[in-house]
Amino acid sequence: MLLSSRSEAQRPAPGAPRPRSAPRRRLKVPALLTPVVSLCLLAASAPAAPLGVGDRLYPHLGNPGYDVAAYDLSFTYSGANDKPLKAVTTIDARTTADLKRLNLDFAHGKVDSVVVDGEPATFSKAGEDLVVTPAEELSEGSWTRITVRHTSDPVYGSKREGGWVRTADGLAMANQADAAHVVFPCNDHPSDKAIFTIRVTAPTGYTAVANGLRTDVERSAKSTTWTYRTRHPMATELAQVSIGRSKVLHRDGPHGLPVRDVVPAKDVKLLEPWLRKTPGQISWMEGKVGRYPFETYGLLMAHATTGFELETQTLSLFERDLFTQPAFPKWYVESIMVHELAHQWFGDSVSPRSWSDLWLSEGHATWYEALYAAEKADRPMEARMKAAYAASDRWRAAGGPPAAPKAPQPGKKTSIFRPNVYDGAALVLFALREEIGATAFDRLERAWVSRNRDGSASTADFVALAEDVSGRHLEGFLHAWLYGKKTPPMPGRPDWKAADPAKTAAKGKPATRKPGGHAKAGKPAGR
């Protein structure tokens, strides 16, 4: 959401939580969320239970009744990445209903205490929610500050995906889609974005880096505390903290943009040839969709095996091996760098309103990944889209249509990251460009990121904007591409044919390139 100034009369008294102003433009909430949220609020007086904002794919993510303005996260790292970190999470929020209690998403860690507006509060667990009962009821439209003292445990069982990533020399984060609340208490849904302040204390010899820009560093004989702050609101799933024996490299991007990369200290010379490519890639993206939307950018090259890369806001997470393994062609590695960079516009600055809108993030990132490869490495876009068209019916049968993906598989919460929301969604964008023309499509892309900057937006918002920009009635055309069980005919390409999923299955599943990132057995590698 874009933030605007607030009058003196609207500001809370000194010492009260700092407010977030009303958005200049609020997008319409999808109708399917409304009845679920209403039921959750009506249940506020019932026994403590896990709530949610009605997300179709993750029904218990997020919580009704309040809107978070800011998170202040403090972590103390002992030097052992298999031991819980001491942590304090402070949340400034505005209530949107009268609340006798409120729910926070928090699934893994020990809670020591909860304080609401300076007064001790009682708390209990309900599913993956921390249910907080303040000393006094919170009235609608009021500002409140919740402080939770807890541990943040980087060790999980086999059923837990995401959260802290244990690296060779420390920790990093990978919270997408539903794992931020494994690390810290929060309203863990991309529709509720907030400003983040992150403090990390670690033993001398370690370096900590987080989203945004560093605002302070305090050194003592045995430890150092780093403080970082974002200048733009961020979804919880995009939070990033790197703790390791790292080197931070600085360079200038376009318009003097600070670019900082975090790499294992011993690998600086090895990785520098890749890192120096980033400013040029930012310039390339700006030429396509407009000014870079945040205060800084950089790559976090983690010495860890994750199976994916991740667009954590202002500091994208990459596996070190992507850049050191000779099996990956140079053009391919660069296109994956652009995939995560493109997410800073599509997915980070403009977040999905619900997880069913994931195609807007991954489809666009895949689109610019493929376009970069086409322009810089002579890897034709049309050839990739024709191959995607051939596989599209199979992807839809397995994972659902791009804008209505099937629910995650049991025990595999990240399994929504299937080919249907990567190349399958990029295919939708290709069809739209063929239908409205390249000039109108380029205008649409720029308008999408500029009008929705710092907010969250839905599939319906995209369709409406496409109609406004093109001057065309596109609802029927796009509905078929976004929600159809079968892939519609490609405009101008009557010879393109989709393979029959039943026949493909009978022959055995063919090997395919994993979408969005470098291949790992059985996993999509970029998100």
XYZ file of C-alpha atoms in Angstrom:
527
model
C 0.000 0.000 0.000
C 1.129 3.542 -0.714
C 1.400 5.543 2.473
C 0.262 9.132 2.763
C 0.780 11.729 5.474
C -1.457 11.794 8.563
C -2.695 14.967 10.216
C -1.575 15.875 13.750
C -5.080 15.217 15.058
C -4.905 11.627 13.820
C -1.547 10.806 15.378
C -1.382 8.862 18.645
C 0.079 10.429 21.740
C 3.882 10.377 22.239
C 5.063 6.923 23.193
C 2.096 5.196 21.571
C 2.603 2.841 18.604
C 3.506 4.664 15.415
C 0.525 4.542 13.047
C 0.425 3.574 9.437
C -1.662 5.926 7.352
C -4.603 4.889 5.248
C -3.780 3.623 1.758
C -4.289 6.095 -1.052
C -5.969 3.371 -3.064
C -7.423 0.202 -1.596
C -8.047 -2.735 -3.864
C -11.240 -4.711 -3.531
C -10.970 -7.811 -1.330
C -12.005 -10.963 -3.200
C -15.571 -11.878 -2.320
C -14.609 -15.391 -1.253
C -12.681 -14.023 1.753
C -15.529 -11.989 3.254
C -17.815 -14.679 4.734
C -14.899 -16.562 6.274
C -13.509 -13.433 7.936
C -16.975 -12.551 9.256
C -17.348 -16.004 10.773
C -13.933 -15.683 12.403
C -14.890 -12.378 14.020
C -18.207 -13.746 15.234
C -16.300 -16.562 16.898
C -14.197 -14.162 18.965
C -16.085 -15.006 22.148
C -15.887 -18.769 21.557
C -13.119 -20.993 22.996
C -9.651 -20.221 21.642
C -9.269 -21.645 18.152
C -6.998 -21.119 15.130
C -8.380 -18.452 12.810
C -7.566 -17.306 9.282
C -8.419 -14.685 6.685
C -10.117 -17.185 4.403
C -7.289 -18.022 2.025
C -8.470 -20.921 -0.148
C -5.079 -22.647 -0.164
C -3.954 -21.905 3.412
C -7.187 -21.495 5.407
C -5.511 -20.815 8.770
C -2.967 -18.244 7.572
C -3.425 -14.658 8.686
C -5.888 -13.402 11.273
C -8.892 -11.071 11.197
C -9.521 -8.106 13.467
C -6.347 -6.069 13.040
C -3.948 -4.660 10.464
C -0.220 -4.731 11.243
C 1.673 -1.480 10.661
C 5.147 -2.478 11.857
C 7.225 -5.370 13.150
C 10.279 -4.958 15.355
C 12.217 -8.249 15.464
C 15.200 -8.900 17.725
C 17.226 -12.116 17.512
C 20.194 -13.183 19.639
C 22.331 -15.883 18.013
C 24.610 -18.005 20.177
C 26.970 -19.115 17.411
C 25.370 -22.569 17.109
C 22.804 -22.966 14.323
C 21.195 -25.961 15.988
C 20.210 -24.046 19.120
C 17.159 -21.796 19.632
C 17.711 -18.060 19.269
C 16.420 -15.732 21.952
C 13.910 -13.399 20.312
C 11.575 -10.502 20.952
C 8.827 -9.615 18.473
C 6.995 -6.307 18.814
C 3.956 -5.659 16.636
C 2.244 -2.301 16.125
C -1.243 -2.811 14.740
C -4.566 -1.035 14.252
C -7.676 -2.936 15.215
C -10.468 -3.340 12.662
C -12.958 -4.785 15.149
C -13.561 -4.884 18.889
C -11.290 -7.633 20.210
C -11.399 -9.414 23.556
C -8.460 -11.412 22.251
C -6.420 -11.659 19.095
C -4.612 -14.426 17.262
C -1.046 -14.365 15.980
C 0.384 -17.037 13.716
C 3.229 -18.766 15.610
C 3.987 -22.461 15.251
C 7.492 -23.281 16.491
C 9.133 -21.862 19.586
C 8.587 -21.300 23.287
C 6.683 -18.204 24.386
C 7.949 -16.709 27.649
C 5.636 -13.710 27.947
C 3.211 -11.448 26.093
C 2.618 -7.764 26.872
C -0.152 -5.714 25.250
C 0.079 -1.920 25.552
C 2.419 -2.211 28.505
C 0.271 -4.677 30.473
C 0.899 -8.427 30.852
C -1.478 -10.525 28.769
C -2.469 -14.175 29.025
C -1.816 -16.470 26.091
C -2.452 -19.995 24.877
C -1.850 -22.139 21.809
C -4.528 -23.168 19.312
C -3.217 -25.113 16.341
C -0.511 -22.928 14.798
C -1.916 -19.775 16.446
C -0.796 -17.931 19.557
C -4.025 -16.651 21.134
C -3.483 -13.491 23.204
C -5.973 -12.120 25.730
C -5.114 -8.552 26.796
C -5.965 -7.152 30.219
C -8.555 -4.885 28.601
C -10.631 -5.314 25.460
C -9.231 -3.581 22.379
C -11.716 -1.267 20.711
C -12.131 -0.988 16.959
C -9.931 1.635 15.316
C -7.382 1.784 18.134
C -3.620 1.358 17.980
C -2.086 -1.450 19.972
C 1.420 -2.742 20.637
C 1.999 -6.451 21.292
C 5.403 -7.625 22.566
C 6.180 -11.345 22.604
C 9.322 -12.756 24.219
C 10.016 -16.151 22.715
C 12.557 -18.507 21.255
C 13.094 -19.000 17.522
C 14.160 -22.579 16.904
C 16.040 -23.435 13.656
C 15.650 -27.194 14.128
C 12.495 -28.777 12.678
C 11.048 -32.197 12.159
C 10.700 -33.785 8.741
C 7.138 -32.468 8.343
C 8.099 -28.787 8.603
C 9.043 -26.847 5.447
C 10.696 -23.430 5.412
C 11.669 -20.991 8.118
C 15.301 -20.860 9.195
C 17.761 -22.426 6.736
C 20.866 -23.838 8.396
C 23.884 -22.910 6.290
C 27.477 -24.118 6.508
C 28.383 -21.125 8.690
C 25.104 -19.910 10.215
C 21.516 -19.215 9.235
C 19.316 -17.673 6.550
C 15.542 -17.519 6.045
C 13.163 -19.062 3.520
C 9.617 -18.318 4.701
C 7.588 -18.732 1.514
C 4.772 -19.527 1.495
C 3.593 -20.137 5.047
C 6.650 -20.384 7.312
C 7.333 -16.888 8.663
C 5.273 -17.860 11.702
C 7.718 -20.700 12.304
C 10.342 -18.010 12.969
C 8.404 -15.214 14.712
C 4.805 -14.396 15.762
C 3.044 -12.489 12.984
C 0.000 -12.046 10.785
C 1.405 -14.435 8.216
C -0.418 -13.545 5.018
C 0.784 -11.403 2.069
C -2.363 -9.246 2.173
C -1.115 -7.642 5.426
C 2.220 -5.942 4.711
C 4.162 -3.857 7.206
C 7.395 -1.964 7.846
C 10.117 -4.125 9.435
C 12.917 -3.267 11.847
C 15.249 -6.225 12.429
C 17.998 -6.421 15.068
C 20.458 -9.293 15.247
C 23.073 -9.868 17.946
C 25.759 -12.421 17.139
C 29.205 -13.350 18.482
C 32.249 -11.465 17.223
C 33.358 -12.897 13.885
C 29.845 -13.228 12.490
C 28.066 -10.778 10.192
C 24.315 -10.241 10.147
C 22.364 -8.724 7.258
C 18.603 -8.298 6.892
C 16.014 -6.702 4.600
C 16.367 -2.981 3.940
C 19.241 -0.725 4.905
C 21.460 -0.905 7.951
C 20.623 1.870 10.412
C 22.936 1.010 13.305
C 25.745 -1.269 14.461
C 26.908 -1.668 18.068
C 30.107 -3.586 18.808
C 31.343 -4.973 22.098
C 34.218 -7.256 23.019
C 32.231 -10.437 22.500
C 29.321 -9.583 20.211
C 27.887 -7.175 17.643
C 24.319 -5.980 17.142
C 23.174 -4.928 13.675
C 19.925 -3.067 13.005
C 18.172 -2.937 9.626
C 14.944 -1.244 8.560
C 12.813 -1.418 5.454
C 11.533 1.787 3.886
C 8.657 0.010 2.181
C 6.047 -2.385 3.577
C 6.873 -6.062 3.262
C 4.973 -9.342 3.454
C 6.066 -11.681 6.230
C 6.994 -14.407 3.744
C 9.675 -12.109 2.300
C 11.592 -11.479 5.536
C 15.296 -12.321 5.393
C 18.043 -12.563 8.017
C 21.522 -13.823 7.174
C 23.922 -14.729 9.980
C 27.297 -16.141 9.019
C 30.990 -15.666 8.506
C 30.176 -13.481 5.573
C 31.552 -10.638 3.537
C 29.258 -7.805 2.485
C 30.198 -6.333 -0.889
C 28.979 -2.903 -1.937
C 28.565 -1.348 -5.393
C 26.388 1.248 -7.094
C 23.353 0.384 -9.171
C 21.314 2.633 -11.462
C 20.656 6.156 -10.135
C 23.097 5.519 -7.267
C 21.019 2.624 -5.886
C 22.973 0.893 -3.095
C 23.646 -2.716 -4.106
C 24.988 -5.006 -1.401
C 25.710 -8.702 -1.707
C 26.311 -11.174 1.102
C 28.679 -14.046 0.326
C 30.788 -16.555 2.268
C 34.000 -14.654 3.043
C 36.202 -17.293 1.441
C 34.278 -17.157 -1.866
C 34.500 -13.434 -2.715
C 36.812 -13.799 -5.723
C 34.965 -16.857 -6.993
C 31.554 -15.174 -6.939
C 32.446 -11.599 -7.903
C 32.107 -12.197 -11.699
C 28.434 -13.031 -11.132
C 27.750 -10.279 -8.627
C 28.972 -7.510 -10.898
C 26.182 -8.389 -13.356
C 23.417 -7.182 -11.031
C 23.514 -3.413 -11.787
C 23.125 -4.124 -15.501
C 20.252 -6.507 -14.844
C 18.488 -3.876 -12.746
C 18.891 -1.385 -15.606
C 17.439 -3.946 -18.014
C 14.394 -4.507 -15.800
C 13.895 -0.758 -15.337
C 13.820 -0.446 -19.112
C 10.930 -2.915 -19.204
C 8.727 -1.875 -16.258
C 10.092 1.277 -14.643
C 12.152 2.344 -11.661
C 13.340 -0.279 -9.160
C 10.795 -0.119 -6.309
C 12.971 -0.403 -3.174
C 15.837 1.262 -1.308
C 18.497 -1.386 -2.032
C 19.065 -4.764 -3.675
C 21.539 -7.576 -3.519
C 22.157 -11.319 -3.532
C 22.558 -13.534 -0.494
C 24.626 -16.505 -1.607
C 24.050 -19.138 1.041
C 26.258 -22.192 1.453
C 23.253 -24.479 1.865
C 21.134 -26.925 -0.092
C 17.576 -25.658 -0.454
C 16.429 -26.767 -3.900
C 15.284 -23.249 -4.806
C 16.141 -19.561 -4.958
C 13.889 -17.043 -3.215
C 12.950 -13.387 -3.787
C 13.253 -12.184 -0.185
C 12.668 -8.428 -0.376
C 15.803 -6.382 -1.252
C 18.044 -9.433 -0.592
C 17.302 -12.453 -2.764
C 18.386 -15.856 -1.459
C 20.489 -18.032 -3.774
C 22.260 -21.327 -3.348
C 26.001 -20.831 -3.687
C 26.192 -23.952 -5.886
C 24.132 -22.324 -8.621
C 27.163 -20.140 -9.358
C 29.915 -22.685 -8.779
C 28.647 -25.811 -10.544
C 29.864 -25.950 -14.192
C 26.782 -27.944 -15.219
C 24.664 -24.782 -15.280
C 25.177 -22.717 -18.475
C 26.084 -19.054 -18.032
C 22.921 -17.807 -19.784
C 20.785 -20.005 -17.545
C 22.309 -18.741 -14.303
C 21.883 -15.124 -15.433
C 18.237 -15.695 -16.335
C 17.593 -17.121 -12.857
C 19.210 -14.032 -11.348
C 16.731 -11.972 -13.365
C 13.837 -14.201 -12.240
C 14.442 -13.285 -8.591
C 15.160 -9.653 -9.483
C 11.876 -9.397 -11.406
C 10.087 -10.570 -8.281
C 11.080 -7.342 -6.538
C 8.443 -5.680 -8.756
C 6.126 -8.685 -9.184
C 5.518 -10.440 -5.878
C 7.385 -8.132 -3.486
C 6.351 -4.551 -4.305
C 3.042 -5.881 -5.653
C 2.207 -8.905 -3.518
C -0.516 -11.481 -4.226
C -3.786 -10.648 -2.475
C -4.314 -14.349 -1.822
C -2.147 -17.379 -2.550
C -4.428 -18.261 -5.479
C -3.006 -15.098 -7.097
C 0.506 -16.610 -7.020
C 0.524 -16.821 -10.830
C 0.834 -13.017 -10.951
C 4.156 -13.281 -9.122
C 5.677 -16.422 -10.598
C 4.257 -15.956 -14.081
C 5.738 -12.471 -14.388
C 9.102 -13.497 -12.931
C 9.224 -16.391 -15.406
C 8.210 -14.039 -18.217
C 11.126 -11.672 -17.615
C 13.495 -14.583 -16.994
C 12.577 -15.922 -20.441
C 12.639 -12.490 -22.084
C 16.134 -11.822 -20.718
C 17.344 -15.169 -22.065
C 15.775 -14.349 -25.431
C 17.402 -10.919 -25.692
C 20.770 -11.697 -24.127
C 21.400 -15.331 -25.041
C 19.347 -15.939 -28.193
C 16.975 -18.363 -26.465
C 13.738 -17.635 -28.387
C 10.720 -16.762 -26.261
C 8.334 -18.235 -28.827
C 10.050 -21.618 -28.697
C 9.768 -21.732 -24.910
C 6.115 -20.702 -25.005
C 5.310 -23.274 -27.695
C 6.836 -25.970 -25.501
C 4.835 -24.641 -22.543
C 1.665 -24.751 -24.633
C 2.288 -28.410 -25.454
C 2.613 -29.208 -21.733
C -0.110 -26.853 -20.498
C -3.033 -29.297 -20.389
C -0.885 -31.731 -18.414
C 0.130 -28.976 -15.971
C -3.503 -27.920 -15.548
C -4.609 -31.494 -14.897
C -1.870 -31.999 -12.291
C -1.875 -28.619 -10.555
C -5.026 -26.811 -11.616
C -5.348 -23.775 -13.902
C -2.910 -20.910 -13.229
C -5.289 -18.720 -11.193
C -6.985 -21.587 -9.335
C -4.131 -23.879 -8.311
C -4.917 -27.052 -6.460
C -4.429 -27.061 -2.695
C -1.057 -28.146 -1.315
C -0.494 -31.856 -1.007
C -0.774 -33.231 2.550
C 2.506 -32.618 4.334
C 3.829 -30.591 1.375
C 2.667 -27.048 1.971
C 4.976 -25.589 -0.686
C 3.624 -27.906 -3.379
C 1.563 -25.042 -4.847
C 4.816 -24.098 -6.624
C 4.086 -26.225 -9.659
C 4.759 -25.612 -13.389
C 1.205 -24.271 -13.868
C 2.126 -21.064 -11.956
C 5.555 -20.702 -13.633
C 5.741 -21.368 -17.384
C 2.009 -22.101 -17.396
C 1.321 -18.580 -16.112
C 3.925 -16.998 -18.383
C 2.002 -18.636 -21.229
C -1.088 -16.648 -20.133
C 0.938 -13.434 -20.432
C 2.173 -14.482 -23.870
C -1.422 -15.101 -24.988
C -2.505 -11.730 -23.611
C 0.286 -9.938 -25.480
C -0.715 -11.707 -28.677
C -4.330 -10.655 -28.109
C -3.827 -6.944 -27.260
C -0.493 -6.265 -28.970
C 2.982 -5.621 -27.596
C 2.489 -1.863 -27.115
C -0.626 -2.222 -24.957
C 0.948 -5.121 -23.067
C 4.018 -3.056 -22.195
C 1.776 -0.229 -20.952
C -0.140 -2.721 -18.839
C 3.030 -4.045 -17.206
C 4.220 -0.579 -16.246
C 0.784 0.451 -15.003
C 0.445 -2.700 -12.892
C 3.613 -2.126 -10.884
C 3.194 1.646 -10.585
C -0.475 1.671 -9.515
C -0.125 -1.186 -7.036
C 3.298 -0.356 -5.634
C 3.753 -1.298 -1.960
C 0.387 -3.079 -1.931
C -1.240 -6.402 -2.689
C -3.441 -7.078 -5.689
C -5.606 -9.832 -7.101
C -6.289 -11.591 -10.363
C -9.500 -9.572 -10.711
C -7.460 -6.369 -10.362
C -5.152 -7.495 -13.155
C -8.012 -8.346 -15.498
C -9.686 -4.982 -14.815
C -6.465 -3.078 -15.481
C -5.815 -5.036 -18.660
C -9.247 -3.956 -19.919
C -8.639 -0.326 -18.931
C -5.234 -0.123 -20.597
C -6.162 -1.987 -23.772
C -9.672 -0.596 -24.184
C -10.833 -4.159 -24.787
C -13.341 -6.471 -23.112
C -11.001 -9.231 -21.929
C -12.836 -10.901 -19.080
C -13.998 -13.851 -21.162
C -10.663 -14.248 -22.920
C -8.640 -14.163 -19.709
C -11.112 -16.257 -17.734
C -10.562 -19.144 -20.136
C -6.785 -18.803 -19.866
C -6.715 -18.363 -16.105
C -9.431 -20.775 -14.973
C -10.072 -23.232 -17.797
C -9.333 -26.923 -17.351
C -8.140 -26.974 -20.953
C -5.718 -24.567 -22.593
C -7.518 -22.206 -25.008
C -6.312 -21.707 -28.593
C -3.285 -19.435 -28.819
C -4.099 -16.232 -30.762
C -2.308 -16.242 -34.086
C -0.886 -19.736 -33.541
C -3.498 -22.217 -34.836
C -0.788 -24.857 -35.265
C 0.091 -24.973 -31.538
C -1.289 -28.107 -29.929
C -1.502 -29.182 -26.302
C -0.582 -32.773 -25.548
C -3.295 -35.032 -24.178
C -2.521 -35.517 -20.453
C -3.952 -39.046 -20.493
C -1.735 -40.114 -23.374
C 1.283 -38.418 -21.821
C 0.679 -40.231 -18.545
C 0.378 -43.545 -20.358
C 3.808 -43.043 -21.918
C 5.390 -42.008 -18.622
C 6.044 -38.519 -17.420
C 8.678 -36.851 -19.607
C 11.612 -34.987 -18.106
C 11.019 -31.256 -18.028
C 13.018 -28.247 -16.995
C 12.096 -27.209 -13.483
C 10.419 -23.809 -13.546
C 11.876 -20.644 -12.156
C 15.279 -21.919 -11.127
C 17.925 -24.593 -11.514
C 16.775 -28.168 -11.359
C 16.645 -30.195 -8.195
C 15.096 -33.623 -8.200
C 11.382 -33.335 -7.611
C 11.359 -29.643 -6.643
C 10.716 -26.380 -8.465
C 13.948 -24.516 -7.914
C 12.985 -20.885 -7.964
C 10.078 -19.170 -6.274
